[in-house]
């Protein structure tokens, strides 16, 4: 198979630091990568609301000082010290602090501080402090405050709304079965919370989820003696799902209505948005089959259905992820995000549901909308227009539907835009540049450097990866990252570790520091004498609808095909020992790993699969049915991905790892595979992490990766 190698001329593909005499430890790779070995940063950098000033927290020993600057002045100056803050607190009759709290300067004219459990506003003009949320309320669940000063929160399963004077109980029947004001649909469809204040801050939309019909699933609490069972609700593919409705509470009148979202009860109510005048609520209503979405309008006072603005259908699936965004200077128009043309783009509609124009277009994805400038004429957004592995900020003139790129360099840019839209904080990195932070003027394009971070690995015996593409069987470029062994000798052959994910909403490879990896384990393994290879297969994110939907109804098939392309590439490298290759993946990547080992036995000598789905009948309704349909609709697809039936094919070593409190990919997945292996006389290895959920975090993460490393050391070297 002919392979296409794309090397970016912008990159110095192999980066050698000056005096490289240290080796990374596991502690360095997994824990210090986020602390002492993380690239230097300007902590909590942000704009001061309503100005072009930036501010960040600078630490000197145990002291933290907030420094501020702007584009015109070269010198930064102190904005707030702990001594000054304590003077202000003392003058207001408040308790002084021993350490500088987190401060938000970009939320409005007041500075927002978290002081001893309270949310407090400081008015710099008046020098006054106001308690926004007291400590008792702040300790409640799902706390969210409105601009009018009302605070919604959960207490003993029920929704309360409080103001300065009192708190009112909005719901009465909350329980573990009847869930209020919380994220629903298992956090799919971009849902991350359950309360939605209106623009005025006086009316609250909130989710109500009845999950009484969903089967209980046991999660064992091993910290108790004896251990005890803690049930969760887990709707599995093809089984009963929960019923969701949306309530509306008027904090002024104390009344509650529920939107008449209608039948069937098993539908998804997503992307809730308020009209600018607070008269209407809009919901992207998606059928359980997830192939038909209606953007529906409801009267916020009566709860009555008003009309459907438009519909989207797809033969595979529709996945609304972002609520409608009304124009700042024209409440009769809004922007909708959709990948209906194959790529996620921005569309301009009027409130009657008429499509006015497509605002962005091309074989690339809009990833994030940052907001409007002060007048509302221009919209800032982030996209992959330059490359799927870079991120850039653009400004769009809504009327003309024309965009202009604001950031430069083949890099991954993380940006903040000032309130006016005149100035941008640009925080970016490349594989050679750990971090650069610029302050840039939108109009002129001029910028000044606020930080040029030093290489935190300058003294270590490590080098950056090579980023390139190979062609899939169908001709699509597949992005890859490869770390050569430290001390590489062209005359030797080296063992290989391959890491992958291959599922939706994830992308492993970016043209940023450490190739987008969050830790230095790949570099660590290269120090141990391994070739480390990472690939983003079909099914992964930010490559367009067809690229992701290629796995529809047979998850794993296109991923395995792409992995074989990657294996062919590796085998063609003269320094790769094809008899000593290992495969590693977590979650969807864990499923792909086991799937590959059982469908292509003998290619990899050893594999590690963390938190893997083993049988898609055991995974949740929302995610599984989007990509696989139901087991009743797609029996062949589900049978093909029930890996317990294929364990007899295993050749080589397989280590399964699972967090024992995992509420995402249930441990029953790996237990069922172990049971099948025992039944068939097949040996597998198994490691558990008590107290951990789907990911092993904190100090135990180093233990996890030592376990993975030892497994490859034992079986590949």
mmCIF file of C-alpha atoms in Angstrom, residues 271-504:
data_model
loop_
_atom_site.group_PDB
_atom_site.id
_atom_site.type_symbol
_atom_site.label_atom_id
_atom_site.label_comp_id
_atom_site.label_asym_id
_atom_site.label_seq_id
_atom_site.Cartn_x
_atom_site.Cartn_y
_atom_site.Cartn_z
ATOM 1 C CA UNK A 271 -29.644 23.278 23.836
ATOM 2 C CA UNK A 272 -32.063 25.416 25.841
ATOM 3 C CA UNK A 273 -32.031 29.132 24.945
ATOM 4 C CA UNK A 274 -34.044 32.211 25.943
ATOM 5 C CA UNK A 275 -35.298 34.828 23.518
ATOM 6 C CA UNK A 276 -33.752 38.275 24.163
ATOM 7 C CA UNK A 277 -37.080 39.573 25.555
ATOM 8 C CA UNK A 278 -37.534 36.513 27.829
ATOM 9 C CA UNK A 279 -40.919 35.727 26.287
ATOM 10 C CA UNK A 280 -39.901 32.462 24.678
ATOM 11 C CA UNK A 281 -37.751 29.418 25.295
ATOM 12 C CA UNK A 282 -36.203 27.464 22.445
ATOM 13 C CA UNK A 283 -35.274 23.785 22.621
ATOM 14 C CA UNK A 284 -33.589 21.533 20.081
ATOM 15 C CA UNK A 285 -35.851 18.482 20.425
ATOM 16 C CA UNK A 286 -34.240 15.286 19.195
ATOM 17 C CA UNK A 287 -35.973 11.939 18.743
ATOM 18 C CA UNK A 288 -34.586 8.879 20.487
ATOM 19 C CA UNK A 289 -33.397 7.590 17.116
ATOM 20 C CA UNK A 290 -31.284 10.793 16.949
ATOM 21 C CA UNK A 291 -31.876 11.275 13.225
ATOM 22 C CA UNK A 292 -34.536 14.022 13.425
ATOM 23 C CA UNK A 293 -34.134 17.333 15.259
ATOM 24 C CA UNK A 294 -36.734 20.092 15.577
ATOM 25 C CA UNK A 295 -35.878 23.552 16.864
ATOM 26 C CA UNK A 296 -39.048 24.305 18.817
ATOM 27 C CA UNK A 297 -40.323 27.544 20.361
ATOM 28 C CA UNK A 298 -42.368 27.649 23.603
ATOM 29 C CA UNK A 299 -44.192 30.408 25.423
ATOM 30 C CA UNK A 300 -42.344 30.999 28.712
ATOM 31 C CA UNK A 301 -45.502 32.112 30.562
ATOM 32 C CA UNK A 302 -48.012 29.466 29.539
ATOM 33 C CA UNK A 303 -45.589 26.699 28.540
ATOM 34 C CA UNK A 304 -47.480 26.273 25.267
ATOM 35 C CA UNK A 305 -45.762 25.094 22.117
ATOM 36 C CA UNK A 306 -45.576 27.975 19.610
ATOM 37 C CA UNK A 307 -43.948 26.575 16.492
ATOM 38 C CA UNK A 308 -41.099 24.609 14.991
ATOM 39 C CA UNK A 309 -38.609 27.008 13.426
ATOM 40 C CA UNK A 310 -36.888 24.360 11.314
ATOM 41 C CA UNK A 311 -35.956 20.684 11.268
ATOM 42 C CA UNK A 312 -32.781 18.747 10.532
ATOM 43 C CA UNK A 313 -32.719 15.116 9.458
ATOM 44 C CA UNK A 314 -29.859 12.751 8.678
ATOM 45 C CA UNK A 315 -29.858 9.134 7.551
ATOM 46 C CA UNK A 316 -27.342 8.374 10.315
ATOM 47 C CA UNK A 317 -27.658 10.916 13.143
ATOM 48 C CA UNK A 318 -28.077 14.573 14.044
ATOM 49 C CA UNK A 319 -26.202 15.858 17.074
ATOM 50 C CA UNK A 320 -27.121 19.386 18.212
ATOM 51 C CA UNK A 321 -24.402 20.641 20.544
ATOM 52 C CA UNK A 322 -24.700 24.440 20.817
ATOM 53 C CA UNK A 323 -27.770 26.596 21.630
ATOM 54 C CA UNK A 324 -28.928 29.294 19.219
ATOM 55 C CA UNK A 325 -27.131 32.633 19.587
ATOM 56 C CA UNK A 326 -29.199 35.800 19.053
ATOM 57 C CA UNK A 327 -27.506 38.706 17.367
ATOM 58 C CA UNK A 328 -26.433 41.362 19.821
ATOM 59 C CA UNK A 329 -27.760 44.196 17.657
ATOM 60 C CA UNK A 330 -30.812 42.481 16.142
ATOM 61 C CA UNK A 331 -33.030 40.268 18.354
ATOM 62 C CA UNK A 332 -34.981 39.127 15.297
ATOM 63 C CA UNK A 333 -32.030 37.059 14.050
ATOM 64 C CA UNK A 334 -29.926 34.258 15.478
ATOM 65 C CA UNK A 335 -26.975 32.059 14.577
ATOM 66 C CA UNK A 336 -27.241 28.275 14.499
ATOM 67 C CA UNK A 337 -24.403 25.762 14.314
ATOM 68 C CA UNK A 338 -24.832 22.694 12.127
ATOM 69 C CA UNK A 339 -22.753 20.178 10.167
ATOM 70 C CA UNK A 340 -25.525 19.681 7.616
ATOM 71 C CA UNK A 341 -23.139 20.380 4.702
ATOM 72 C CA UNK A 342 -20.568 17.954 6.103
ATOM 73 C CA UNK A 343 -18.701 20.408 8.337
ATOM 74 C CA UNK A 344 -19.739 22.357 11.418
ATOM 75 C CA UNK A 345 -20.584 25.894 10.299
ATOM 76 C CA UNK A 346 -22.568 28.982 11.253
ATOM 77 C CA UNK A 347 -25.981 29.756 9.737
ATOM 78 C CA UNK A 348 -28.015 32.963 10.087
ATOM 79 C CA UNK A 349 -31.774 32.623 10.665
ATOM 80 C CA UNK A 350 -34.646 34.930 11.504
ATOM 81 C CA UNK A 351 -37.046 34.131 14.338
ATOM 82 C CA UNK A 352 -39.631 32.860 11.868
ATOM 83 C CA UNK A 353 -37.253 30.030 11.038
ATOM 84 C CA UNK A 354 -36.172 31.339 7.641
ATOM 85 C CA UNK A 355 -32.578 30.646 6.653
ATOM 86 C CA UNK A 356 -31.036 33.970 5.643
ATOM 87 C CA UNK A 357 -27.505 32.873 4.783
ATOM 88 C CA UNK A 358 -24.693 30.488 5.570
ATOM 89 C CA UNK A 359 -22.056 32.576 7.335
ATOM 90 C CA UNK A 360 -19.076 30.222 7.143
ATOM 91 C CA UNK A 361 -18.299 27.518 4.620
ATOM 92 C CA UNK A 362 -15.506 25.136 3.689
ATOM 93 C CA UNK A 363 -13.930 21.770 4.421
ATOM 94 C CA UNK A 364 -13.140 22.718 8.003
ATOM 95 C CA UNK A 365 -14.897 22.994 11.356
ATOM 96 C CA UNK A 366 -16.039 25.912 13.481
ATOM 97 C CA UNK A 367 -15.075 24.730 16.977
ATOM 98 C CA UNK A 368 -16.109 27.548 19.292
ATOM 99 C CA UNK A 369 -17.904 30.875 19.155
ATOM 100 C CA UNK A 370 -16.268 33.440 21.449
ATOM 101 C CA UNK A 371 -18.922 36.182 21.206
ATOM 102 C CA UNK A 372 -19.626 39.530 19.593
ATOM 103 C CA UNK A 373 -17.723 42.781 19.684
ATOM 104 C CA UNK A 374 -19.260 45.738 21.550
ATOM 105 C CA UNK A 375 -21.514 46.852 18.703
ATOM 106 C CA UNK A 376 -22.482 43.350 17.708
ATOM 107 C CA UNK A 377 -21.389 43.747 14.101
ATOM 108 C CA UNK A 378 -18.621 41.176 14.337
ATOM 109 C CA UNK A 379 -18.464 37.689 15.792
ATOM 110 C CA UNK A 380 -15.305 35.938 16.971
ATOM 111 C CA UNK A 381 -14.896 32.200 16.457
ATOM 112 C CA UNK A 382 -12.233 29.469 16.508
ATOM 113 C CA UNK A 383 -11.828 27.039 13.625
ATOM 114 C CA UNK A 384 -9.638 24.449 11.901
ATOM 115 C CA UNK A 385 -9.617 26.325 8.592
ATOM 116 C CA UNK A 386 -5.802 26.303 8.440
ATOM 117 C CA UNK A 387 -5.418 22.656 9.463
ATOM 118 C CA UNK A 388 -7.219 20.028 11.539
ATOM 119 C CA UNK A 389 -4.264 20.068 13.949
ATOM 120 C CA UNK A 390 -4.161 23.841 14.530
ATOM 121 C CA UNK A 391 -6.599 26.279 16.129
ATOM 122 C CA UNK A 392 -6.996 29.889 15.070
ATOM 123 C CA UNK A 393 -9.192 32.837 15.998
ATOM 124 C CA UNK A 394 -11.233 34.540 13.276
ATOM 125 C CA UNK A 395 -13.519 37.550 13.236
ATOM 126 C CA UNK A 396 -16.676 37.379 11.119
ATOM 127 C CA UNK A 397 -18.582 40.385 9.836
ATOM 128 C CA UNK A 398 -22.127 39.045 10.161
ATOM 129 C CA UNK A 399 -23.689 41.353 7.575
ATOM 130 C CA UNK A 400 -21.107 40.650 4.876
ATOM 131 C CA UNK A 401 -20.542 37.019 5.917
ATOM 132 C CA UNK A 402 -16.807 37.545 5.532
ATOM 133 C CA UNK A 403 -14.148 36.347 7.957
ATOM 134 C CA UNK A 404 -10.627 37.450 8.763
ATOM 135 C CA UNK A 405 -7.991 35.421 10.566
ATOM 136 C CA UNK A 406 -6.567 37.133 13.640
ATOM 137 C CA UNK A 407 -3.959 34.691 14.971
ATOM 138 C CA UNK A 408 -0.834 33.655 13.101
ATOM 139 C CA UNK A 409 1.667 30.823 13.066
ATOM 140 C CA UNK A 410 1.108 27.114 12.549
ATOM 141 C CA UNK A 411 0.033 26.582 16.163
ATOM 142 C CA UNK A 412 -2.784 25.857 18.584
ATOM 143 C CA UNK A 413 -4.135 29.174 19.849
ATOM 144 C CA UNK A 414 -6.243 29.607 22.979
ATOM 145 C CA UNK A 415 -7.711 33.104 22.977
ATOM 146 C CA UNK A 416 -9.672 35.618 25.017
ATOM 147 C CA UNK A 417 -11.367 38.672 23.522
ATOM 148 C CA UNK A 418 -11.895 41.927 25.420
ATOM 149 C CA UNK A 419 -15.405 43.244 26.043
ATOM 150 C CA UNK A 420 -15.088 45.720 23.200
ATOM 151 C CA UNK A 421 -13.647 43.198 20.776
ATOM 152 C CA UNK A 422 -10.633 45.436 20.168
ATOM 153 C CA UNK A 423 -7.966 43.350 21.908
ATOM 154 C CA UNK A 424 -7.092 39.658 22.123
ATOM 155 C CA UNK A 425 -5.027 37.645 24.586
ATOM 156 C CA UNK A 426 -3.418 34.929 22.454
ATOM 157 C CA UNK A 427 -1.944 31.967 24.349
ATOM 158 C CA UNK A 428 -0.392 29.496 21.904
ATOM 159 C CA UNK A 429 2.134 26.701 21.578
ATOM 160 C CA UNK A 430 3.816 24.501 18.967
ATOM 161 C CA UNK A 431 5.914 21.340 19.364
ATOM 162 C CA UNK A 432 8.994 23.609 19.613
ATOM 163 C CA UNK A 433 7.436 26.491 21.543
ATOM 164 C CA UNK A 434 6.057 25.510 24.981
ATOM 165 C CA UNK A 435 4.035 28.700 25.310
ATOM 166 C CA UNK A 436 3.851 32.219 23.941
ATOM 167 C CA UNK A 437 1.316 34.753 25.193
ATOM 168 C CA UNK A 438 0.623 37.806 23.066
ATOM 169 C CA UNK A 439 -1.573 40.844 23.489
ATOM 170 C CA UNK A 440 -2.899 41.773 20.036
ATOM 171 C CA UNK A 441 -4.928 44.598 18.548
ATOM 172 C CA UNK A 442 -7.723 43.373 16.313
ATOM 173 C CA UNK A 443 -7.799 46.400 13.996
ATOM 174 C CA UNK A 444 -4.073 46.819 13.362
ATOM 175 C CA UNK A 445 -2.892 43.264 13.882
ATOM 176 C CA UNK A 446 -0.060 44.598 16.035
ATOM 177 C CA UNK A 447 0.935 42.550 19.051
ATOM 178 C CA UNK A 448 3.329 42.514 21.946
ATOM 179 C CA UNK A 449 4.747 39.551 23.798
ATOM 180 C CA UNK A 450 3.635 39.114 27.398
ATOM 181 C CA UNK A 451 5.392 35.781 27.926
ATOM 182 C CA UNK A 452 7.860 33.602 26.072
ATOM 183 C CA UNK A 453 8.097 30.434 28.127
ATOM 184 C CA UNK A 454 11.369 28.560 28.411
ATOM 185 C CA UNK A 455 11.499 24.907 27.489
ATOM 186 C CA UNK A 456 10.763 23.063 30.769
ATOM 187 C CA UNK A 457 12.499 19.964 29.382
ATOM 188 C CA UNK A 458 15.705 21.713 28.328
ATOM 189 C CA UNK A 459 17.805 19.667 30.747
ATOM 190 C CA UNK A 460 16.146 16.357 29.898
ATOM 191 C CA UNK A 461 17.219 13.660 27.510
ATOM 192 C CA UNK A 462 14.146 13.960 25.335
ATOM 193 C CA UNK A 463 12.989 15.314 22.022
ATOM 194 C CA UNK A 464 9.733 16.236 20.329
ATOM 195 C CA UNK A 465 7.729 13.976 18.093
ATOM 196 C CA UNK A 466 7.349 14.038 14.352
ATOM 197 C CA UNK A 467 3.843 14.911 13.153
ATOM 198 C CA UNK A 468 2.830 13.620 9.725
ATOM 199 C CA UNK A 469 0.019 11.928 7.815
ATOM 200 C CA UNK A 470 -0.436 8.583 6.153
ATOM 201 C CA UNK A 471 -3.223 7.746 3.733
ATOM 202 C CA UNK A 472 -6.085 5.526 4.814
ATOM 203 C CA UNK A 473 -7.378 2.760 2.564
ATOM 204 C CA UNK A 474 -9.968 5.219 1.284
ATOM 205 C CA UNK A 475 -7.438 7.982 0.658
ATOM 206 C CA UNK A 476 -8.110 10.193 3.674
ATOM 207 C CA UNK A 477 -5.059 11.606 5.472
ATOM 208 C CA UNK A 478 -4.639 10.163 8.966
ATOM 209 C CA UNK A 479 -2.665 12.304 11.385
ATOM 210 C CA UNK A 480 0.120 10.542 13.242
ATOM 211 C CA UNK A 481 2.745 11.423 15.805
ATOM 212 C CA UNK A 482 5.948 9.428 16.262
ATOM 213 C CA UNK A 483 8.582 9.607 18.989
ATOM 214 C CA UNK A 484 11.876 7.942 18.112
ATOM 215 C CA UNK A 485 13.830 6.226 20.880
ATOM 216 C CA UNK A 486 16.281 8.462 22.695
ATOM 217 C CA UNK A 487 19.773 7.606 21.458
ATOM 218 C CA UNK A 488 18.253 6.297 18.233
ATOM 219 C CA UNK A 489 20.617 4.129 16.194
ATOM 220 C CA UNK A 490 19.581 3.601 12.573
ATOM 221 C CA UNK A 491 21.198 0.171 12.646
ATOM 222 C CA UNK A 492 19.049 -1.149 15.491
ATOM 223 C CA UNK A 493 15.490 -2.391 15.692
ATOM 224 C CA UNK A 494 13.263 -1.119 18.478
ATOM 225 C CA UNK A 495 10.032 -2.252 20.126
ATOM 226 C CA UNK A 496 6.929 -0.134 19.530
ATOM 227 C CA UNK A 497 4.087 1.159 21.691
ATOM 228 C CA UNK A 498 1.004 2.408 19.807
ATOM 229 C CA UNK A 499 -1.564 4.623 21.542
ATOM 230 C CA UNK A 500 -4.991 5.449 20.099
ATOM 231 C CA UNK A 501 -8.580 6.427 20.867
ATOM 232 C CA UNK A 502 -10.537 6.586 17.617
ATOM 233 C CA UNK A 503 -13.881 7.687 19.040
ATOM 234 C CA UNK A 504 -16.000 10.787 18.599
#
